[in-house]
PDB file of C-alpha atoms in Angstrom:
ATOM      1  CA  MET A   1      20.500   3.124  20.369  1.00 63.00           C
ATOM      2  CA  ASN A   2      17.478   4.814  18.810  1.00 74.00           C
ATOM      3  CA  PRO A   3      14.903   5.879  21.432  1.00 75.00           C
ATOM      4  CA  ALA A   4      12.450   7.241  18.829  1.00 90.00           C
ATOM      5  CA  GLN A   5       9.009   5.678  19.117  1.00 95.00           C
ATOM      6  CA  LEU A   6       6.088   4.944  16.828  1.00 97.00           C
ATOM      7  CA  ARG A   7       2.602   3.683  17.594  1.00 96.00           C
ATOM      8  CA  ILE A   8       2.355   0.099  16.388  1.00 97.00           C
ATOM      9  CA  LEU A   9      -0.908  -1.740  15.856  1.00 96.00           C
ATOM     10  CA  GLU A  10       0.665  -5.116  15.076  1.00 96.00           C
ATOM     11  CA  ILE A  11       3.748  -6.896  13.791  1.00 97.00           C
ATOM     12  CA  TYR A  12       3.414 -10.363  12.349  1.00 96.00           C
ATOM     13  CA  ASP A  13       4.850 -12.773   9.804  1.00 97.00           C
ATOM     14  CA  SER A  14       2.826 -13.495   6.710  1.00 95.00           C
ATOM     15  CA  ILE A  15       2.882 -13.885   2.956  1.00 95.00           C
ATOM     16  CA  GLN A  16       2.892 -10.578   1.100  1.00 95.00           C
ATOM     17  CA  GLY A  17      -0.601 -10.521  -0.387  1.00 93.00           C
ATOM     18  CA  GLU A  18      -0.176  -7.583  -2.761  1.00 94.00           C
ATOM     19  CA  SER A  19       2.330  -5.737  -4.974  1.00 95.00           C
ATOM     20  CA  SER A  20       4.682  -7.282  -7.537  1.00 95.00           C
ATOM     21  CA  LEU A  21       6.208  -9.279  -4.652  1.00 97.00           C
ATOM     22  CA  ALA A  22       2.919 -11.031  -3.790  1.00 95.00           C
ATOM     23  CA  GLY A  23       3.593 -14.519  -2.477  1.00 95.00           C
ATOM     24  CA  THR A  24       6.869 -13.577  -0.776  1.00 97.00           C
ATOM     25  CA  PRO A  25       7.263 -14.452   2.941  1.00 97.00           C
ATOM     26  CA  CYS A  26       7.420 -11.178   4.844  1.00 97.00           C
ATOM     27  CA  THR A  27       7.198  -9.437   8.189  1.00 98.00           C
ATOM     28  CA  LEU A  28       4.383  -6.900   8.235  1.00 97.00           C
ATOM     29  CA  VAL A  29       4.772  -3.847  10.464  1.00 98.00           C
ATOM     30  CA  ARG A  30       1.406  -2.090  10.770  1.00 96.00           C
ATOM     31  CA  LEU A  31       1.550   1.423  12.205  1.00 96.00           C
ATOM     32  CA  ALA A  32      -1.491   2.793  14.009  1.00 96.00           C
ATOM     33  CA  GLY A  33      -3.497   5.879  13.144  1.00 94.00           C
ATOM     34  CA  CYS A  34      -4.844   7.250   9.862  1.00 94.00           C
ATOM     35  CA  PRO A  35      -6.396  10.632   9.001  1.00 91.00           C
ATOM     36  CA  LEU A  36      -8.264   9.158   6.030  1.00 90.00           C
ATOM     37  CA  ARG A  37     -11.585   7.301   6.199  1.00 89.00           C
ATOM     38  CA  CYS A  38     -11.751   5.167   3.069  1.00 92.00           C
ATOM     39  CA  ASP A  39     -15.125   3.538   2.502  1.00 89.00           C
ATOM     40  CA  TYR A  40     -13.555   0.094   2.020  1.00 89.00           C
ATOM     41  CA  CYS A  41     -11.001   0.249   4.842  1.00 86.00           C
ATOM     42  CA  ASP A  42     -10.297  -3.251   6.155  1.00 82.00           C
ATOM     43  CA  THR A  43      -8.379  -2.138   9.251  1.00 81.00           C
ATOM     44  CA  PRO A  44     -10.835   0.153  11.086  1.00 82.00           C
ATOM     45  CA  GLN A  45      -9.309  -0.846  14.415  1.00 84.00           C
ATOM     46  CA  GLY A  46      -6.171   1.032  13.423  1.00 82.00           C
ATOM     47  CA  LEU A  47      -7.729   4.346  12.412  1.00 86.00           C
ATOM     48  CA  ALA A  48      -7.592   6.184  15.742  1.00 86.00           C
ATOM     49  CA  LYS A  49      -4.280   7.945  16.328  1.00 84.00           C
ATOM     50  CA  ASP A  50      -4.159   6.568  19.868  1.00 87.00           C
ATOM     51  CA  SER A  51      -4.760   2.973  18.769  1.00 91.00           C
ATOM     52  CA  GLY A  52      -1.975   0.446  19.095  1.00 92.00           C
ATOM     53  CA  ALA A  53       0.882   0.969  21.513  1.00 95.00           C
ATOM     54  CA  PRO A  54       4.196   2.883  21.487  1.00 96.00           C
ATOM     55  CA  MET A  55       7.266   0.914  20.469  1.00 97.00           C
ATOM     56  CA  SER A  56      10.837   2.086  19.964  1.00 97.00           C
ATOM     57  CA  VAL A  57      12.582   1.920  16.607  1.00 97.00           C
ATOM     58  CA  ASP A  58      15.158  -0.415  18.140  1.00 97.00           C
ATOM     59  CA  ALA A  59      12.476  -2.794  19.443  1.00 97.00           C
ATOM     60  CA  ILE A  60      10.691  -2.852  16.087  1.00 98.00           C
ATOM     61  CA  VAL A  61      13.896  -3.592  14.202  1.00 97.00           C
ATOM     62  CA  GLU A  62      14.844  -6.386  16.610  1.00 97.00           C
ATOM     63  CA  ARG A  63      11.413  -7.959  16.210  1.00 97.00           C
ATOM     64  CA  VAL A  64      11.798  -7.852  12.428  1.00 98.00           C
ATOM     65  CA  ARG A  65      15.377  -9.103  12.570  1.00 98.00           C
ATOM     66  CA  ALA A  66      14.316 -12.127  14.643  1.00 97.00           C
ATOM     67  CA  SER A  67      11.897 -13.222  11.928  1.00 96.00           C
ATOM     68  CA  MET A  68      14.614 -13.381   9.259  1.00 96.00           C
ATOM     69  CA  ARG A  69      12.191 -12.839   6.359  1.00 98.00           C
ATOM     70  CA  PRO A  70      13.334 -11.628   2.919  1.00 98.00           C
ATOM     71  CA  LEU A  71      10.742  -8.842   2.848  1.00 98.00           C
ATOM     72  CA  VAL A  72       9.485  -6.192   5.296  1.00 98.00           C
ATOM     73  CA  LEU A  73       6.251  -4.310   4.612  1.00 98.00           C
ATOM     74  CA  VAL A  74       5.573  -1.133   6.578  1.00 98.00           C
ATOM     75  CA  THR A  75       1.912  -0.178   6.295  1.00 96.00           C
ATOM     76  CA  GLY A  76      -0.957   1.203   8.336  1.00 92.00           C
ATOM     77  CA  GLY A  77      -3.093   3.042   9.057  1.00 90.00           C
ATOM     78  CA  GLU A  78      -1.103   5.758   7.378  1.00 96.00           C
ATOM     79  CA  PRO A  79       2.602   5.318   8.191  1.00 96.00           C
ATOM     80  CA  MET A  80       3.589   8.779   7.002  1.00 96.00           C
ATOM     81  CA  ALA A  81       1.410  10.392   9.663  1.00 95.00           C
ATOM     82  CA  GLN A  82       4.074   9.430  12.227  1.00 95.00           C
ATOM     83  CA  ARG A  83       7.144  11.653  12.465  1.00 95.00           C
ATOM     84  CA  ALA A  84       9.602   8.888  13.311  1.00 96.00           C
ATOM     85  CA  LEU A  85       8.809   6.899  10.167  1.00 97.00           C
ATOM     86  CA  PRO A  86      11.994   7.963   8.282  1.00 96.00           C
ATOM     87  CA  GLU A  87      14.116   6.769  11.214  1.00 96.00           C
ATOM     88  CA  LEU A  88      12.343   3.416  11.229  1.00 97.00           C
ATOM     89  CA  LEU A  89      12.755   2.962   7.479  1.00 98.00           C
ATOM     90  CA  LYS A  90      16.444   3.854   7.646  1.00 97.00           C
ATOM     91  CA  ALA A  91      17.008   1.298  10.399  1.00 97.00           C
ATOM     92  CA  LEU A  92      15.037  -1.407   8.587  1.00 98.00           C
ATOM     93  CA  SER A  93      16.981  -0.735   5.395  1.00 98.00           C
ATOM     94  CA  ALA A  94      20.151  -1.856   7.145  1.00 97.00           C
ATOM     95  CA  LEU A  95      18.709  -5.371   7.443  1.00 97.00           C
ATOM     96  CA  PRO A  96      19.292  -8.007   4.728  1.00 97.00           C
ATOM     97  CA  ALA A  97      15.728  -7.657   3.433  1.00 97.00           C
ATOM     98  CA  ILE A  98      13.701  -5.708   0.888  1.00 98.00           C
ATOM     99  CA  VAL A  99      11.723  -2.908   2.544  1.00 98.00           C
ATOM    100  CA  GLN A 100       8.366  -1.768   1.151  1.00 98.00           C
ATOM    101  CA  LEU A 101       6.332   1.190   2.395  1.00 98.00           C
ATOM    102  CA  GLU A 102       2.614   1.376   1.594  1.00 97.00           C
ATOM    103  CA  THR A 103       1.168   4.878   1.878  1.00 97.00           C
ATOM    104  CA  SER A 104      -2.085   6.532   0.852  1.00 94.00           C
ATOM    105  CA  GLY A 105      -0.317   9.207  -1.161  1.00 89.00           C
ATOM    106  CA  ALA A 106      -1.894  11.997   0.877  1.00 94.00           C
ATOM    107  CA  TYR A 107       1.615  12.933   2.073  1.00 95.00           C
ATOM    108  CA  ASP A 108       4.687  13.978   0.103  1.00 96.00           C
ATOM    109  CA  ILE A 109       6.792  10.849  -0.483  1.00 96.00           C
ATOM    110  CA  CYS A 110       9.981  12.659  -1.544  1.00 94.00           C
ATOM    111  CA  SER A 111      11.535  12.232   1.905  1.00 92.00           C
ATOM    112  CA  ILE A 112      11.431   8.430   1.559  1.00 95.00           C
ATOM    113  CA  GLU A 113      14.776   7.525   0.059  1.00 93.00           C
ATOM    114  CA  PRO A 114      16.155   4.352  -1.559  1.00 95.00           C
ATOM    115  CA  PRO A 115      16.394   1.470  -1.029  1.00 97.00           C
ATOM    116  CA  VAL A 116      12.841   1.661   0.348  1.00 98.00           C
ATOM    117  CA  ARG A 117      10.297   0.710  -2.313  1.00 98.00           C
ATOM    118  CA  ARG A 118       7.246   2.961  -2.122  1.00 98.00           C
ATOM    119  CA  ILE A 119       3.729   1.675  -2.834  1.00 98.00           C
ATOM    120  CA  LEU A 120       1.404   4.591  -3.510  1.00 97.00           C
ATOM    121  CA  ASP A 121      -2.270   3.756  -2.895  1.00 97.00           C
ATOM    122  CA  VAL A 122      -4.077   6.267  -5.110  1.00 97.00           C
ATOM    123  CA  LYS A 123      -7.554   6.915  -3.723  1.00 97.00           C
ATOM    124  CA  THR A 124     -10.361   6.342  -6.224  1.00 97.00           C
ATOM    125  CA  PRO A 125     -13.763   8.105  -6.178  1.00 97.00           C
ATOM    126  CA  ALA A 126     -15.535   5.199  -4.438  1.00 97.00           C
ATOM    127  CA  SER A 127     -13.056   5.405  -1.553  1.00 96.00           C
ATOM    128  CA  GLY A 128     -14.531   8.766  -0.616  1.00 95.00           C
ATOM    129  CA  GLU A 129     -11.013  10.166  -0.238  1.00 94.00           C
ATOM    130  CA  SER A 130      -9.915  10.988  -3.800  1.00 95.00           C
ATOM    131  CA  ALA A 131      -9.620  14.674  -2.871  1.00 95.00           C
ATOM    132  CA  ARG A 132      -6.715  13.728  -0.584  1.00 95.00           C
ATOM    133  CA  ASN A 133      -4.485  12.502  -3.431  1.00 96.00           C
ATOM    134  CA  LYS A 134      -1.244  14.502  -3.646  1.00 96.00           C
ATOM    135  CA  TRP A 135      -0.739  14.368  -7.407  1.00 97.00           C
ATOM    136  CA  SER A 136       2.835  15.666  -7.322  1.00 97.00           C
ATOM    137  CA  ASN A 137       3.808  12.260  -5.904  1.00 97.00           C
ATOM    138  CA  LEU A 138       3.232  10.716  -9.328  1.00 97.00           C
ATOM    139  CA  GLU A 139       5.989  12.913 -10.731  1.00 95.00           C
ATOM    140  CA  ASN A 140       8.525  11.647  -8.190  1.00 95.00           C
ATOM    141  CA  LEU A 141       8.244   7.888  -8.664  1.00 97.00           C
ATOM    142  CA  ARG A 142      11.301   5.772  -9.358  1.00 96.00           C
ATOM    143  CA  SER A 143      12.105   2.242 -10.446  1.00 96.00           C
ATOM    144  CA  GLY A 144      10.984  -0.193  -7.756  1.00 96.00           C
ATOM    145  CA  ASP A 145       8.007   1.952  -6.740  1.00 98.00           C
ATOM    146  CA  GLU A 146       4.438   0.821  -7.354  1.00 98.00           C
ATOM    147  CA  VAL A 147       1.122   2.622  -7.770  1.00 98.00           C
ATOM    148  CA  LYS A 148      -2.019   0.824  -6.608  1.00 97.00           C
ATOM    149  CA  PHE A 149      -5.624   1.617  -7.510  1.00 98.00           C
ATOM    150  CA  VAL A 150      -8.346  -0.156  -5.500  1.00 97.00           C
ATOM    151  CA  LEU A 151     -11.391  -0.287  -7.771  1.00 98.00           C
ATOM    152  CA  CYS A 152     -14.989  -0.714  -6.612  1.00 97.00           C
ATOM    153  CA  ASP A 153     -16.916  -0.296  -9.862  1.00 97.00           C
ATOM    154  CA  GLU A 154     -16.674   0.702 -13.525  1.00 97.00           C
ATOM    155  CA  ARG A 155     -16.609   4.396 -12.642  1.00 98.00           C
ATOM    156  CA  ASP A 156     -13.521   3.791 -10.522  1.00 98.00           C
ATOM    157  CA  TYR A 157     -11.973   1.848 -13.387  1.00 98.00           C
ATOM    158  CA  ALA A 158     -12.590   4.579 -15.980  1.00 98.00           C
ATOM    159  CA  TRP A 159     -11.259   7.247 -13.610  1.00 98.00           C
ATOM    160  CA  SER A 160      -8.128   5.209 -12.880  1.00 98.00           C
ATOM    161  CA  ARG A 161      -7.606   4.330 -16.550  1.00 98.00           C
ATOM    162  CA  ASP A 162      -7.568   8.028 -17.398  1.00 98.00           C
ATOM    163  CA  ILE A 163      -5.088   8.757 -14.599  1.00 98.00           C
ATOM    164  CA  VAL A 164      -2.776   6.060 -15.962  1.00 98.00           C
ATOM    165  CA  ARG A 165      -2.992   7.408 -19.501  1.00 97.00           C
ATOM    166  CA  GLN A 166      -2.630  11.059 -18.568  1.00 96.00           C
ATOM    167  CA  ARG A 167      -0.200  10.985 -15.641  1.00 96.00           C
ATOM    168  CA  LEU A 168       1.596   7.622 -15.606  1.00 97.00           C
ATOM    169  CA  ARG A 169       2.273   6.803 -19.248  1.00 93.00           C
ATOM    170  CA  ALA A 170       6.039   7.207 -18.891  1.00 93.00           C
ATOM    171  CA  SER A 171       6.292   6.284 -15.213  1.00 96.00           C
ATOM    172  CA  PRO A 172       9.035   3.868 -14.097  1.00 97.00           C
ATOM    173  CA  ALA A 173       6.684   2.493 -11.427  1.00 98.00           C
ATOM    174  CA  THR A 174       4.648  -0.709 -11.659  1.00 98.00           C
ATOM    175  CA  ILE A 175       0.925   0.066 -11.985  1.00 98.00           C
ATOM    176  CA  LEU A 176      -1.484  -2.209 -10.089  1.00 98.00           C
ATOM    177  CA  PHE A 177      -5.263  -2.432 -10.472  1.00 98.00           C
ATOM    178  CA  SER A 178      -6.879  -4.252  -7.555  1.00 97.00           C
ATOM    179  CA  PRO A 179     -10.586  -5.196  -7.410  1.00 97.00           C
ATOM    180  CA  CYS A 180     -12.146  -4.255  -4.081  1.00 96.00           C
ATOM    181  CA  TRP A 181     -12.978  -7.467  -2.222  1.00 93.00           C
ATOM    182  CA  GLY A 182     -16.698  -8.218  -2.392  1.00 92.00           C
ATOM    183  CA  ARG A 183     -17.500  -5.234  -4.618  1.00 94.00           C
ATOM    184  CA  LEU A 184     -15.857  -5.909  -7.979  1.00 97.00           C
ATOM    185  CA  GLU A 185     -15.300  -9.338  -9.516  1.00 97.00           C
ATOM    186  CA  PRO A 186     -11.744  -9.968 -10.750  1.00 97.00           C
ATOM    187  CA  HIS A 187     -12.963 -11.364 -14.088  1.00 98.00           C
ATOM    188  CA  GLN A 188     -14.859  -8.136 -14.790  1.00 98.00           C
ATOM    189  CA  LEU A 189     -11.780  -6.019 -14.119  1.00 98.00           C
ATOM    190  CA  ALA A 190      -9.696  -8.324 -16.307  1.00 98.00           C
ATOM    191  CA  GLU A 191     -12.169  -7.864 -19.176  1.00 98.00           C
ATOM    192  CA  TRP A 192     -11.987  -4.077 -18.922  1.00 98.00           C
ATOM    193  CA  ILE A 193      -8.176  -4.098 -18.866  1.00 98.00           C
ATOM    194  CA  LEU A 194      -8.022  -6.350 -21.922  1.00 98.00           C
ATOM    195  CA  ARG A 195     -10.704  -4.367 -23.761  1.00 98.00           C
ATOM    196  CA  ASP A 196      -8.807  -1.112 -23.302  1.00 98.00           C
ATOM    197  CA  HIS A 197      -5.317  -2.541 -23.946  1.00 98.00           C
ATOM    198  CA  LEU A 198      -4.280  -0.972 -20.653  1.00 98.00           C
ATOM    199  CA  GLU A 199      -0.688  -1.586 -19.584  1.00 96.00           C
ATOM    200  CA  VAL A 200      -1.314  -2.338 -15.922  1.00 98.00           C
ATOM    201  CA  ARG A 201      -1.050  -5.394 -13.704  1.00 97.00           C
ATOM    202  CA  LEU A 202      -4.201  -6.945 -12.214  1.00 98.00           C
ATOM    203  CA  GLN A 203      -3.607  -7.602  -8.543  1.00 96.00           C
ATOM    204  CA  LEU A 204      -5.585  -9.886  -6.245  1.00 95.00           C
ATOM    205  CA  GLN A 205      -5.319  -9.758  -2.462  1.00 88.00           C
ATOM    206  CA  LEU A 206      -3.591 -13.101  -2.107  1.00 88.00           C
ATOM    207  CA  HIS A 207      -3.747 -13.160   1.706  1.00 83.00           C
ATOM    208  CA  LYS A 208      -7.552 -13.030   1.601  1.00 84.00           C
ATOM    209  CA  TYR A 209      -7.667 -16.051  -0.698  1.00 84.00           C
ATOM    210  CA  ILE A 210      -5.317 -17.949   1.605  1.00 82.00           C
ATOM    211  CA  TRP A 211      -6.823 -17.142   5.027  1.00 82.00           C
ATOM    212  CA  GLY A 212     -10.207 -15.595   4.234  1.00 77.00           C
ATOM    213  CA  SER A 213     -11.378 -11.992   4.075  1.00 74.00           C
ATOM    214  CA  GLU A 214     -12.153 -11.675   7.788  1.00 72.00           C
ATOM    215  CA  ALA A 215      -8.875 -13.073   9.150  1.00 69.00           C
ATOM    216  CA  THR A 216      -6.544 -10.670  10.966  1.00 76.00           C
ATOM    217  CA  GLY A 217      -2.898 -10.955  11.907  1.00 72.00           C
ATOM    218  CA  VAL A 218      -2.067 -13.025   8.805  1.00 68.00           C
TER     219      VAL A 218
END
C-alpha cells in the first residue's frame, strides 16, 4: 500500500490531443497547483496550490487501471511541484501502458526515470514565463522525450527556432511547435517552418478540434 497523496484536479479518459502520440486513447491525470502564470494558460482553475483534492497514489493508480487505456498522461498545473510525483510515476509505470509526463521545464527533470516519457514545455517570450526555463534540462533529454514550444506570434517562432538550432540540434527528443489557439494560425506557422527548413514537427491541439476550445474534462 502507498499512502502518499497528491492534489488532483481531475482524472478522465480522452484522446491524447498533443505530442507524437496525438490521437491515442488515454487516461489524463491532471495534478493541481502551478507556480507559473503563463499568459495563455487554459487551466486557470488548477493554478492555486490548494485547488483540487487530495488523493492517494494507490487510488489514482486504481482509477487509471480501471480505464484500461494504452496511454497515461500526467499533467497539470505543474506536476513536478508535488513531492509525491516520483512515487506516482513509478506506480503508473508498472501498468501495461505508456506513461507521459508533461512539465513546464522550470524544475530539474533528471529525477524522472525511464520508462516515463517526458514532455518539456519550453516557455516562450509571449508566455510571460520564459525566465523560468531551466536550460540544463535540454542537455538531459533522451529518446522518447519531447520538447514543446507554444508559439503566439512570429517573435515566439524566431526565438524558438534559434533555441532549436543552438541547443537542440543533436537532441534525441522530438521537437514540437504548437500554434497558440486563437493567436497564431496553423498555416502561418507551417509556412515559417517550411521557409526555414526547420526540422521540427507542427503540432495541433487535436482535442480542441474534436470537442471545442472551451470544453473541459475531455
